[in-house]
mmCIF file of C-alpha atoms and ligand atoms in Angstrom:
data_model
loop_
_atom_site.group_PDB
_atom_site.id
_atom_site.type_symbol
_atom_site.label_atom_id
_atom_site.label_comp_id
_atom_site.label_asym_id
_atom_site.label_seq_id
_atom_site.Cartn_x
_atom_site.Cartn_y
_atom_site.Cartn_z
ATOM 1 C CA MET N 655 -50.579 44.966 19.283
ATOM 2 C CA THR N 656 -48.428 41.933 20.083
ATOM 3 C CA PRO N 657 -44.618 41.849 20.030
ATOM 4 C CA GLY N 658 -44.892 40.235 16.591
ATOM 5 C CA PRO N 659 -46.086 39.341 14.114
ATOM 6 C CA VAL N 660 -47.507 42.817 13.583
ATOM 7 C CA GLU N 661 -49.512 44.546 10.871
ATOM 8 C CA VAL N 662 -47.760 44.778 7.526
ATOM 9 C CA ASP N 663 -47.476 48.024 5.589
ATOM 10 C CA PRO N 664 -49.812 47.822 2.546
ATOM 11 C CA ARG N 665 -46.845 48.641 0.308
ATOM 12 C CA VAL N 666 -45.133 45.490 1.532
ATOM 13 C CA LEU N 667 -48.284 43.460 0.910
ATOM 14 C CA ARG N 668 -48.343 44.818 -2.629
ATOM 15 C CA ALA N 669 -44.691 43.865 -3.162
ATOM 16 C CA LEU N 670 -45.620 40.297 -2.197
ATOM 17 C CA SER N 671 -47.877 40.126 -5.247
ATOM 18 C CA TYR N 672 -45.178 41.014 -7.811
ATOM 19 C CA PRO N 673 -44.603 38.426 -10.581
ATOM 20 C CA ILE N 674 -42.041 35.731 -9.848
ATOM 21 C CA LEU N 675 -38.588 36.147 -11.389
ATOM 22 C CA GLY N 676 -36.011 33.381 -11.827
ATOM 23 C CA GLN N 677 -33.349 33.424 -9.140
ATOM 24 C CA PHE N 678 -30.568 34.151 -11.647
ATOM 25 C CA ASP N 679 -32.637 36.604 -13.709
ATOM 26 C CA PRO N 680 -30.512 39.765 -13.952
ATOM 27 C CA GLU N 681 -33.488 41.801 -12.719
ATOM 28 C CA PHE N 682 -33.694 39.612 -9.654
ATOM 29 C CA THR N 683 -29.958 39.676 -8.896
ATOM 30 C CA VAL N 684 -30.146 43.477 -9.022
ATOM 31 C CA LEU N 685 -32.868 43.262 -6.361
ATOM 32 C CA MET N 686 -30.631 40.987 -4.288
ATOM 33 C CA ASN N 687 -27.749 43.457 -4.479
ATOM 34 C CA GLU N 688 -30.019 46.354 -3.598
ATOM 35 C CA THR N 689 -31.352 44.435 -0.627
ATOM 36 C CA SER N 690 -27.817 43.845 0.702
ATOM 37 C CA GLU N 691 -27.080 47.543 0.376
ATOM 38 C CA LEU N 692 -30.311 48.485 2.187
ATOM 39 C CA LEU N 693 -29.507 46.003 4.949
ATOM 40 C CA ARG N 694 -26.066 47.581 5.472
ATOM 41 C CA HIS N 695 -27.805 50.898 6.171
ATOM 42 C CA LEU N 696 -30.362 49.233 8.424
ATOM 43 C CA PHE N 697 -27.661 47.476 10.481
ATOM 44 C CA ARG N 698 -25.443 50.583 10.370
ATOM 45 C CA THR N 699 -22.454 48.688 9.076
ATOM 46 C CA GLU N 700 -19.784 48.690 6.406
ATOM 47 C CA ASN N 701 -19.715 44.877 6.482
ATOM 48 C CA ARG N 702 -19.339 43.179 3.118
ATOM 49 C CA ARG N 703 -21.820 40.494 4.239
ATOM 50 C CA ALA N 704 -25.444 41.518 4.742
ATOM 51 C CA TYR N 705 -28.191 39.278 3.400
ATOM 52 C CA PRO N 706 -31.233 37.313 4.579
ATOM 53 C CA VAL N 707 -31.394 33.664 5.551
ATOM 54 C CA ASP N 708 -34.611 32.093 4.256
ATOM 55 C CA GLY N 709 -36.644 30.988 7.256
ATOM 56 C CA THR N 710 -37.978 32.786 10.318
ATOM 57 C CA SER N 711 -35.662 34.762 12.595
ATOM 58 C CA ARG N 712 -34.713 31.624 14.443
ATOM 59 C CA SER N 713 -33.117 30.283 11.240
ATOM 60 C CA GLY N 714 -30.823 33.322 11.128
ATOM 61 C CA ILE N 715 -29.828 32.802 14.750
ATOM 62 C CA GLU N 716 -29.181 29.129 14.151
ATOM 63 C CA ALA N 717 -27.232 29.882 10.940
ATOM 64 C CA ALA N 718 -24.948 32.299 12.776
ATOM 65 C CA LEU N 719 -24.377 29.933 15.693
ATOM 66 C CA VAL N 720 -23.967 26.676 13.763
ATOM 67 C CA SER N 721 -21.573 28.389 11.350
ATOM 68 C CA LEU N 722 -19.478 30.195 13.966
ATOM 69 C CA ILE N 723 -19.339 27.642 16.794
ATOM 70 C CA GLU N 724 -17.032 24.646 16.504
ATOM 71 C CA PRO N 725 -17.720 21.692 18.795
ATOM 72 C CA GLY N 726 -15.715 22.247 21.955
ATOM 73 C CA ASP N 727 -15.734 26.048 21.672
ATOM 74 C CA ARG N 728 -16.409 27.918 24.888
ATOM 75 C CA VAL N 729 -19.541 30.030 24.479
ATOM 76 C CA LEU N 730 -20.810 32.580 26.981
ATOM 77 C CA VAL N 731 -24.607 33.060 27.014
ATOM 78 C CA PRO N 732 -26.084 35.765 29.251
ATOM 79 C CA ILE N 733 -29.713 34.837 29.976
ATOM 80 C CA PHE N 734 -32.458 37.198 31.154
ATOM 81 C CA GLY N 735 -35.519 35.757 29.429
ATOM 82 C CA ARG N 736 -36.859 33.107 27.123
ATOM 83 C CA PHE N 737 -34.802 33.991 24.075
ATOM 84 C CA GLY N 738 -31.585 33.746 26.090
ATOM 85 C CA HIS N 739 -32.603 30.154 26.801
ATOM 86 C CA LEU N 740 -33.104 29.647 23.061
ATOM 87 C CA LEU N 741 -29.523 30.832 22.423
ATOM 88 C CA TYR N 742 -28.355 28.444 25.143
ATOM 89 C CA GLU N 743 -30.194 25.530 23.593
ATOM 90 C CA ILE N 744 -28.925 26.124 20.057
ATOM 91 C CA THR N 745 -25.389 26.716 21.325
ATOM 92 C CA GLU N 746 -25.461 23.431 23.223
ATOM 93 C CA ARG N 747 -26.672 21.610 20.114
ATOM 94 C CA CYS N 748 -23.656 23.056 18.268
ATOM 95 C CA GLY N 749 -21.452 21.054 20.655
ATOM 96 C CA ALA N 750 -20.158 24.069 22.567
ATOM 97 C CA THR N 751 -19.115 24.133 26.175
ATOM 98 C CA VAL N 752 -21.740 26.631 27.291
ATOM 99 C CA ILE N 753 -21.171 29.036 30.161
ATOM 100 C CA ALA N 754 -24.515 30.574 31.108
ATOM 101 C CA ILE N 755 -24.830 33.576 33.351
ATOM 102 C CA GLU N 756 -28.353 34.345 34.499
ATOM 103 C CA ARG N 757 -30.119 37.450 35.653
ATOM 104 C CA GLU N 758 -33.494 37.296 37.331
ATOM 105 C CA TRP N 759 -36.215 37.950 34.735
ATOM 106 C CA GLY N 760 -37.255 41.593 34.653
ATOM 107 C CA GLY N 761 -33.682 42.904 34.675
ATOM 108 C CA VAL N 762 -30.625 42.858 32.400
ATOM 109 C CA PHE N 763 -26.835 42.952 32.824
ATOM 110 C CA SER N 764 -24.820 46.141 32.811
ATOM 111 C CA PRO N 765 -22.302 46.295 29.935
ATOM 112 C CA GLU N 766 -19.546 46.310 32.598
ATOM 113 C CA GLU N 767 -20.852 43.052 34.079
ATOM 114 C CA LEU N 768 -20.858 41.451 30.638
ATOM 115 C CA ALA N 769 -17.357 42.746 29.845
ATOM 116 C CA GLU N 770 -16.109 41.385 33.153
ATOM 117 C CA ALA N 771 -17.654 37.965 32.474
ATOM 118 C CA VAL N 772 -15.983 37.936 29.051
ATOM 119 C CA ARG N 773 -12.565 38.733 30.568
ATOM 120 C CA ARG N 774 -13.059 36.103 33.280
ATOM 121 C CA GLU N 775 -14.365 33.273 31.106
ATOM 122 C CA ARG N 776 -12.351 34.018 27.938
ATOM 123 C CA PRO N 777 -14.945 32.412 25.636
ATOM 124 C CA ASP N 778 -14.548 31.838 21.891
ATOM 125 C CA LEU N 779 -17.965 33.381 21.306
ATOM 126 C CA VAL N 780 -20.606 35.374 23.167
ATOM 127 C CA ALA N 781 -24.265 34.994 22.155
ATOM 128 C CA VAL N 782 -26.642 37.567 23.596
ATOM 129 C CA VAL N 783 -30.163 38.919 23.049
ATOM 130 C CA HIS N 784 -30.550 42.681 22.501
ATOM 131 C CA GLY N 785 -34.326 43.087 22.850
ATOM 132 C CA GLU N 786 -35.785 40.329 25.037
ATOM 133 C CA THR N 787 -39.463 40.294 24.049
ATOM 134 C CA SER N 788 -40.467 37.687 26.662
ATOM 135 C CA THR N 789 -39.719 40.105 29.520
ATOM 136 C CA GLY N 790 -39.770 43.429 27.618
ATOM 137 C CA ARG N 791 -36.153 44.217 28.474
ATOM 138 C CA MET N 792 -33.302 45.747 26.454
ATOM 139 C CA GLN N 793 -29.704 44.716 27.090
ATOM 140 C CA PRO N 794 -27.214 47.598 26.598
ATOM 141 C CA LEU N 795 -24.373 46.310 24.427
ATOM 142 C CA ASP N 796 -22.103 49.297 23.947
ATOM 143 C CA GLY N 797 -18.799 48.464 25.646
ATOM 144 C CA VAL N 798 -19.018 44.664 25.453
ATOM 145 C CA GLY N 799 -17.269 44.501 22.069
ATOM 146 C CA ASP N 800 -13.953 45.781 23.455
ATOM 147 C CA ALA N 801 -13.721 42.960 25.968
ATOM 148 C CA CYS N 802 -14.622 40.429 23.260
ATOM 149 C CA ARG N 803 -11.800 41.688 21.049
ATOM 150 C CA GLU N 804 -9.338 41.570 23.921
ATOM 151 C CA VAL N 805 -9.926 37.851 24.432
ATOM 152 C CA GLY N 806 -10.518 37.030 20.748
ATOM 153 C CA ALA N 807 -14.211 36.187 21.168
ATOM 154 C CA LEU N 808 -16.878 36.753 18.517
ATOM 155 C CA LEU N 809 -19.904 38.754 19.668
ATOM 156 C CA VAL N 810 -23.159 37.437 18.149
ATOM 157 C CA VAL N 811 -26.368 39.377 18.808
ATOM 158 C CA ASP N 812 -30.061 38.504 18.476
ATOM 159 C CA ALA N 813 -31.512 41.873 17.411
ATOM 160 C CA VAL N 814 -34.689 40.269 16.050
ATOM 161 C CA ALA N 815 -37.030 42.455 18.101
ATOM 162 C CA THR N 816 -35.053 45.690 17.968
ATOM 163 C CA ILE N 817 -33.919 46.095 14.369
ATOM 164 C CA GLY N 818 -35.814 48.944 12.726
ATOM 165 C CA GLY N 819 -37.391 50.146 15.997
ATOM 166 C CA VAL N 820 -34.504 50.832 18.359
ATOM 167 C CA PRO N 821 -30.878 51.754 17.508
ATOM 168 C CA VAL N 822 -28.752 48.712 16.620
ATOM 169 C CA GLU N 823 -25.189 49.925 15.990
ATOM 170 C CA THR N 824 -23.370 46.992 14.431
ATOM 171 C CA ASP N 825 -20.084 48.785 13.738
ATOM 172 C CA ALA N 826 -20.034 51.349 16.552
ATOM 173 C CA TRP N 827 -20.698 48.615 19.145
ATOM 174 C CA GLN N 828 -18.249 46.192 17.481
ATOM 175 C CA LEU N 829 -20.818 43.442 17.003
ATOM 176 C CA ASP N 830 -19.350 40.630 14.913
ATOM 177 C CA ALA N 831 -22.637 39.097 13.774
ATOM 178 C CA VAL N 832 -26.153 40.499 14.131
ATOM 179 C CA VAL N 833 -29.436 38.779 13.293
ATOM 180 C CA GLY N 834 -32.591 40.836 12.695
ATOM 181 C CA GLY N 835 -36.226 39.852 12.309
ATOM 182 C CA THR N 836 -38.851 40.792 9.763
ATOM 183 C CA GLN N 837 -42.186 40.454 11.563
ATOM 184 C CA LYS N 838 -41.468 42.818 14.435
ATOM 185 C CA CYS N 839 -40.374 46.445 14.009
ATOM 186 C CA LEU N 840 -39.854 46.068 10.243
ATOM 187 C CA SER N 841 -43.509 45.088 9.674
ATOM 188 C CA ILE N 842 -42.751 42.473 7.047
ATOM 189 C CA PRO N 843 -44.329 39.006 7.272
ATOM 190 C CA SER N 844 -42.388 36.323 9.098
ATOM 191 C CA GLY N 845 -40.201 34.179 6.852
ATOM 192 C CA MET N 846 -36.771 35.741 6.462
ATOM 193 C CA ALA N 847 -33.920 36.546 8.811
ATOM 194 C CA PRO N 848 -31.721 39.432 7.659
ATOM 195 C CA LEU N 849 -28.234 39.218 9.115
ATOM 196 C CA THR N 850 -24.778 40.747 8.807
ATOM 197 C CA TYR N 851 -21.288 39.755 9.933
ATOM 198 C CA ASN N 852 -17.814 41.201 9.669
ATOM 199 C CA ASP N 853 -14.418 39.912 8.508
ATOM 200 C CA ARG N 854 -13.550 38.574 11.967
ATOM 201 C CA ALA N 855 -16.576 36.285 11.770
ATOM 202 C CA GLU N 856 -15.920 35.450 8.143
ATOM 203 C CA ARG N 857 -12.353 34.323 8.933
ATOM 204 C CA LYS N 858 -13.787 31.620 11.167
ATOM 205 C CA LEU N 859 -16.204 30.501 8.443
ATOM 206 C CA LEU N 860 -13.454 30.320 5.860
ATOM 207 C CA ALA N 861 -11.121 28.361 8.153
ATOM 208 C CA ARG N 862 -13.851 25.774 8.670
ATOM 209 C CA LYS N 863 -14.502 25.626 4.942
ATOM 210 C CA ARG N 864 -10.796 25.017 4.225
ATOM 211 C CA ILE N 865 -10.829 22.050 6.596
ATOM 212 C CA GLU N 866 -13.869 20.677 4.811
ATOM 213 C CA ARG N 867 -12.105 21.000 1.453
ATOM 214 C CA GLY N 868 -8.997 19.328 2.910
ATOM 215 C CA LEU N 869 -11.062 16.374 4.043
ATOM 216 C CA ARG N 870 -12.478 15.950 0.558
ATOM 217 C CA THR N 871 -9.033 15.715 -1.086
ATOM 218 C CA ALA N 872 -7.638 12.253 -1.672
ATOM 219 C CA GLY N 873 -5.931 10.725 1.335
ATOM 220 C CA GLY N 874 -7.392 13.124 3.880
ATOM 221 C CA PRO N 875 -5.362 14.613 6.723
ATOM 222 C CA GLU N 876 -2.087 13.113 7.895
ATOM 223 C CA GLY N 877 -2.109 11.400 11.257
ATOM 224 C CA GLY N 878 -4.744 8.761 10.517
ATOM 225 C CA PRO N 879 -8.289 8.364 11.780
ATOM 226 C CA GLU N 880 -7.808 10.477 14.888
ATOM 227 C CA ALA N 881 -6.684 13.539 12.979
ATOM 228 C CA TRP N 882 -9.506 12.891 10.550
ATOM 229 C CA GLU N 883 -12.049 12.819 13.330
ATOM 230 C CA ARG N 884 -10.685 15.978 14.931
ATOM 231 C CA GLN N 885 -10.850 17.870 11.677
ATOM 232 C CA ALA N 886 -14.223 16.478 10.700
ATOM 233 C CA ALA N 887 -15.577 17.929 13.947
ATOM 234 C CA ALA N 888 -14.647 21.405 12.717
ATOM 235 C CA VAL N 889 -16.816 21.144 9.584
ATOM 236 C CA ILE N 890 -20.032 23.218 9.648
ATOM 237 C CA ARG N 891 -22.822 20.780 10.547
ATOM 238 C CA SER N 892 -25.537 22.208 8.371
ATOM 239 C CA ASN N 893 -25.947 22.632 4.682
ATOM 240 C CA TYR N 894 -28.992 24.914 4.526
ATOM 241 C CA LEU N 895 -27.710 27.206 7.282
ATOM 242 C CA ASP N 896 -24.009 27.187 6.310
ATOM 243 C CA LEU N 897 -23.106 30.881 6.037
ATOM 244 C CA SER N 898 -19.936 30.063 4.087
ATOM 245 C CA GLN N 899 -22.145 28.641 1.333
ATOM 246 C CA LEU N 900 -24.824 31.301 1.656
ATOM 247 C CA GLN N 901 -22.310 34.110 1.265
ATOM 248 C CA ASP N 902 -21.114 32.572 -2.017
ATOM 249 C CA TYR N 903 -24.686 32.491 -3.214
ATOM 250 C CA TRP N 904 -25.035 36.174 -2.265
ATOM 251 C CA SER N 905 -21.665 37.086 -3.855
ATOM 252 C CA PRO N 906 -21.237 38.089 -7.521
ATOM 253 C CA ALA N 907 -20.265 34.447 -8.216
ATOM 254 C CA ARG N 908 -23.887 33.460 -7.313
ATOM 255 C CA LEU N 909 -22.876 29.887 -6.494
ATOM 256 C CA ASN N 910 -26.103 27.942 -6.456
ATOM 257 C CA HIS N 911 -27.411 27.029 -3.018
ATOM 258 C CA HIS N 912 -31.172 27.112 -2.401
ATOM 259 C CA THR N 913 -33.769 28.835 -4.590
ATOM 260 C CA GLU N 914 -34.172 32.301 -3.119
ATOM 261 C CA MET N 915 -37.626 33.026 -1.657
ATOM 262 C CA THR N 916 -38.583 35.395 -4.413
ATOM 263 C CA SER N 917 -41.708 36.960 -2.934
ATOM 264 C CA MET N 918 -40.226 37.310 0.538
ATOM 265 C CA LEU N 919 -37.233 39.077 -0.964
ATOM 266 C CA TYR N 920 -39.557 41.597 -2.637
ATOM 267 C CA ALA N 921 -41.220 42.114 0.733
ATOM 268 C CA LEU N 922 -37.955 42.474 2.621
ATOM 269 C CA ARG N 923 -36.576 44.948 0.130
ATOM 270 C CA GLU N 924 -39.754 47.028 0.239
ATOM 271 C CA GLY N 925 -40.018 46.926 4.028
ATOM 272 C CA VAL N 926 -36.415 47.996 4.597
ATOM 273 C CA ARG N 927 -36.751 50.653 1.898
ATOM 274 C CA ILE N 928 -39.775 52.067 3.753
ATOM 275 C CA ALA N 929 -37.902 52.020 7.081
ATOM 276 C CA LEU N 930 -34.937 53.876 5.590
ATOM 277 C CA SER N 931 -37.082 56.404 3.771
ATOM 278 C CA GLU N 932 -38.844 57.242 7.036
ATOM 279 C CA GLY N 933 -35.313 57.777 8.390
ATOM 280 C CA LEU N 934 -33.942 55.513 11.101
ATOM 281 C CA GLU N 935 -33.704 58.282 13.700
ATOM 282 C CA ALA N 936 -37.292 59.406 12.997
ATOM 283 C CA ARG N 937 -38.405 55.806 13.177
ATOM 284 C CA PHE N 938 -36.693 55.240 16.536
ATOM 285 C CA ALA N 939 -38.275 58.460 17.846
ATOM 286 C CA ARG N 940 -41.716 57.276 16.678
ATOM 287 C CA HIS N 941 -41.289 53.967 18.496
ATOM 288 C CA GLU N 942 -40.097 55.768 21.616
ATOM 289 C CA LEU N 943 -43.047 58.201 21.537
ATOM 290 C CA HIS N 944 -45.823 55.634 21.132
ATOM 291 C CA GLY N 945 -44.139 53.256 23.582
ATOM 292 C CA SER N 946 -44.098 55.960 26.236
ATOM 293 C CA ALA N 947 -47.675 57.083 25.515
ATOM 294 C CA LEU N 948 -48.824 53.486 25.958
ATOM 295 C CA ALA N 949 -46.820 53.054 29.175
ATOM 296 C CA ALA N 950 -48.190 56.331 30.584
ATOM 297 C CA GLY N 951 -51.750 55.215 29.823
ATOM 298 C CA LEU N 952 -51.265 51.822 31.452
ATOM 299 C CA ALA N 953 -49.774 53.406 34.574
ATOM 300 C CA ALA N 954 -52.672 55.880 34.754
ATOM 301 C CA MET N 955 -55.076 52.923 34.886
ATOM 302 C CA GLY N 956 -53.302 51.860 38.060
ATOM 303 C CA LEU N 957 -51.636 48.918 36.332
ATOM 304 C CA GLU N 958 -48.144 47.880 37.311
ATOM 305 C CA LEU N 959 -45.528 47.754 34.556
ATOM 306 C CA TYR N 960 -43.428 44.624 34.943
ATOM 307 C CA GLY N 961 -39.628 44.759 35.302
ATOM 308 C CA ASP N 962 -36.905 47.290 35.980
ATOM 309 C CA PRO N 963 -37.954 50.590 34.294
ATOM 310 C CA ALA N 964 -34.289 51.406 33.545
ATOM 311 C CA SER N 965 -34.067 48.508 31.087
ATOM 312 C CA LYS N 966 -37.514 48.776 29.480
ATOM 313 C CA LEU N 967 -37.541 47.763 25.829
ATOM 314 C CA PRO N 968 -39.247 50.763 24.188
ATOM 315 C CA VAL N 969 -41.266 48.602 21.785
ATOM 316 C CA VAL N 970 -42.889 46.249 24.322
ATOM 317 C CA ALA N 971 -44.873 47.108 27.448
ATOM 318 C CA CYS N 972 -45.181 44.287 29.975
ATOM 319 C CA VAL N 973 -48.080 44.618 32.396
ATOM 320 C CA THR N 974 -48.521 42.636 35.591
ATOM 321 C CA ILE N 975 -51.969 41.028 35.450
ATOM 322 C CA PRO N 976 -53.838 42.335 38.540
ATOM 323 C CA ASP N 977 -54.844 39.880 41.261
ATOM 324 C CA GLY N 978 -58.250 38.355 40.649
ATOM 325 C CA ILE N 979 -58.229 39.145 36.923
ATOM 326 C CA ASP N 980 -58.190 36.283 34.410
ATOM 327 C CA GLY N 981 -55.560 37.339 31.878
ATOM 328 C CA GLU N 982 -56.757 35.032 29.123
ATOM 329 C CA ARG N 983 -60.368 36.220 29.483
ATOM 330 C CA VAL N 984 -59.217 39.830 29.101
ATOM 331 C CA ARG N 985 -57.210 38.926 25.999
ATOM 332 C CA ALA N 986 -60.201 37.152 24.486
ATOM 333 C CA MET N 987 -62.539 40.099 25.218
ATOM 334 C CA LEU N 988 -60.074 42.540 23.677
ATOM 335 C CA LEU N 989 -59.745 40.417 20.572
ATOM 336 C CA HIS N 990 -63.400 39.559 20.008
ATOM 337 C CA GLY N 991 -64.974 42.743 21.324
ATOM 338 C CA PHE N 992 -62.507 45.336 20.067
ATOM 339 C CA GLY N 993 -60.365 43.646 17.435
ATOM 340 C CA VAL N 994 -57.242 44.269 19.527
ATOM 341 C CA GLU N 995 -54.745 41.458 20.020
ATOM 342 C CA ILE N 996 -52.261 41.562 22.891
ATOM 343 C CA ALA N 997 -49.954 38.761 24.040
ATOM 344 C CA GLY N 998 -49.397 36.698 27.161
ATOM 345 C CA SER N 999 -45.917 35.432 28.019
ATOM 346 C CA PHE N 1000 -43.909 32.261 28.518
ATOM 347 C CA GLY N 1001 -42.459 30.009 31.197
ATOM 348 C CA PRO N 1002 -42.422 31.574 34.662
ATOM 349 C CA LEU N 1003 -44.331 34.626 33.344
ATOM 350 C CA LYS N 1004 -47.171 32.624 31.794
ATOM 351 C CA GLY N 1005 -50.450 33.912 33.239
ATOM 352 C CA LYS N 1006 -48.558 36.632 35.151
ATOM 353 C CA ILE N 1007 -48.086 39.389 32.539
ATOM 354 C CA TRP N 1008 -49.571 40.734 29.337
ATOM 355 C CA ARG N 1009 -47.217 42.016 26.660
ATOM 356 C CA ILE N 1010 -48.314 44.853 24.387
ATOM 357 C CA GLY N 1011 -46.172 45.712 21.381
ATOM 358 C CA THR N 1012 -45.775 49.042 19.623
ATOM 359 C CA MET N 1013 -43.866 47.875 16.587
ATOM 360 C CA GLY N 1014 -43.496 48.992 12.988
ATOM 361 C CA PHE N 1015 -46.694 49.780 11.116
ATOM 362 C CA SER N 1016 -48.761 48.970 14.235
ATOM 363 C CA CYS N 1017 -46.871 51.603 16.198
ATOM 364 C CA ARG N 1018 -49.166 54.609 15.770
ATOM 365 C CA ARG N 1019 -51.309 56.939 17.832
ATOM 366 C CA THR N 1020 -54.735 55.610 16.840
ATOM 367 C CA ASN N 1021 -53.674 52.089 17.831
ATOM 368 C CA VAL N 1022 -52.296 53.196 21.199
ATOM 369 C CA LEU N 1023 -55.444 55.189 22.031
ATOM 370 C CA HIS N 1024 -57.803 52.403 20.917
ATOM 371 C CA THR N 1025 -55.850 49.809 22.872
ATOM 372 C CA LEU N 1026 -55.948 51.876 26.060
ATOM 373 C CA GLY N 1027 -59.658 52.586 25.679
ATOM 374 C CA ALA N 1028 -60.454 48.948 24.947
ATOM 375 C CA LEU N 1029 -58.358 47.666 27.839
ATOM 376 C CA GLU N 1030 -59.943 50.129 30.246
ATOM 377 C CA ALA N 1031 -63.466 49.109 29.203
ATOM 378 C CA THR N 1032 -62.578 45.417 29.423
ATOM 379 C CA LEU N 1033 -60.984 45.711 32.872
ATOM 380 C CA LEU N 1034 -63.969 47.658 34.206
ATOM 381 C CA ARG N 1035 -66.208 44.910 32.830
ATOM 382 C CA CYS N 1036 -64.122 42.325 34.687
ATOM 383 C CA GLY N 1037 -64.574 44.168 37.972
ATOM 384 C CA TYR N 1038 -61.158 45.799 38.199
ATOM 385 C CA ARG N 1039 -61.375 49.182 39.927
ATOM 386 C CA LEU N 1040 -59.623 51.964 38.048
ATOM 387 C CA PRO N 1041 -59.992 55.725 37.622
ATOM 388 C CA PRO N 1042 -62.135 55.880 34.457
ATOM 389 C CA GLY N 1043 -60.919 58.043 31.598
ATOM 390 C CA GLU N 1044 -57.407 58.629 32.958
ATOM 391 C CA ALA N 1045 -55.549 56.225 30.661
ATOM 392 C CA VAL N 1046 -56.365 57.839 27.332
ATOM 393 C CA GLN N 1047 -55.864 61.300 28.856
ATOM 394 C CA ALA N 1048 -52.395 60.334 30.099
ATOM 395 C CA ALA N 1049 -51.456 59.127 26.623
ATOM 396 C CA LEU N 1050 -52.839 62.308 25.075
ATOM 397 C CA ASP N 1051 -50.711 64.295 27.540
ATOM 398 C CA VAL N 1052 -47.608 62.494 26.313
ATOM 399 C CA TYR N 1053 -48.500 63.302 22.709
ATOM 400 C CA GLU N 1054 -49.181 66.928 23.524
ATOM 401 C CA ARG N 1055 -45.964 67.341 25.507
ATOM 402 C CA SER N 1056 -43.960 65.755 22.685
ATOM 403 C CA GLY N 1057 -45.135 68.468 20.332
ATOM 404 C CA ALA N 1058 -46.924 65.859 18.237
ATOM 405 C CA GLY N 1059 -50.200 67.398 19.486
ATOM 406 C CA ALA N 1060 -53.057 65.494 21.054
ATOM 407 C CA GLY N 1061 -54.794 65.234 17.694
ATOM 408 C CA VAL N 1062 -57.899 66.859 19.133
HETATM 409 C C1 PLP P 658 -39.456 36.827 17.929
HETATM 410 C C2 PLP P 658 -38.103 36.585 18.417
HETATM 411 C C3 PLP P 658 -37.317 35.505 17.946
HETATM 412 C C4 PLP P 658 -37.830 34.396 17.060
HETATM 413 O O1 PLP P 658 -38.314 34.804 15.867
HETATM 414 P P1 PLP P 658 -39.052 33.819 14.850
HETATM 415 O O2 PLP P 658 -39.275 34.702 13.683
HETATM 416 O O3 PLP P 658 -40.296 33.380 15.510
HETATM 417 O O4 PLP P 658 -38.154 32.697 14.515
HETATM 418 C C5 PLP P 658 -36.021 35.420 18.404
HETATM 419 N N1 PLP P 658 -35.515 36.304 19.273
HETATM 420 C C6 PLP P 658 -36.245 37.319 19.765
HETATM 421 C C7 PLP P 658 -35.629 38.263 20.731
HETATM 422 C C8 PLP P 658 -37.556 37.500 19.353
HETATM 423 O O5 PLP P 658 -38.282 38.505 19.854
#
């Protein structure tokens, strides 16, 4: 019950055991094409480009940023948790002039505030987290895309924690590049980063590729070493994470790049297929239901939910660790006594909150009820005073009210 990695659907585990096919085997390239098509549905986009980067989610984020940021570009990074700092760090390494705007942890920005910052700063690119798992917050993004288009900025979104669990509207919200994750709401093992980007983003990739080609031609650019240096700076500074090369590998031309991670591709395809066959709306409703049942149970125990309730990420509940309770001891008792794993947090929140995920295959009623019961028993054992029995009842109330029935 952490915010990832979470339990994997047994059908995905089975897909991982399929025989290995060659990367240019026609059967395998059909699977690649199918996966792209499934990803377009998952990201709710008509984009031509939708494919995974091989590596954990962070590799997808880095691929998008290193491919779309030229040294010297102005990049706006709104920060409201740990993963915002990650975007800042990668962006800085790309040689950008980074403009960070920070919100105290536990809150988010309004879309109007973000749009205003975009109009004021006129960046070349905006990099923002959608679901911030470190603080359990969700940043509303609808309305930011307009401002980005006005000033010609690309909008790049880390939707690692939200894809497949919460609506991510790539086209409707005018997101230029979106990176998802496998091991969170999609319930696929960690190891791939599905992403998508539109023609606006692709134009930037292709311009950088043309410069690279120009530099390779005999003589190089006119204007001597200085012009050479200026142009060389615009070349994408990664080979493995160069989206302009990866998209050629994922195109019908199948230009060789790396060897595709065969087994992970089977898993990704199966996991996304399962998500779509459940139906995205039904899946979002399931995440919402179990997230609220868990939150109701925690509140009924007298625990304080961390952060502004208006921006709660439906798939993560953050709980303030009560005074006098050793958070790590509680986590250890839950794990060893009940087989339930919950998470701590990072940086300023380390030792201050627990984070409980309701994601993907783990997001189900039996898990929520067991977690609440186990946490109640553990807290009582640690001397925390709470009204016994209320937590599970509060969760059952939520299920009953939802029409899902209490299951009893
Ligand atoms: C988990 C997570 C990541 C990093 O994912 P890895 O798969 O560990 O690379 C990035 N961003 C957010 C918001 C996350 O929750």
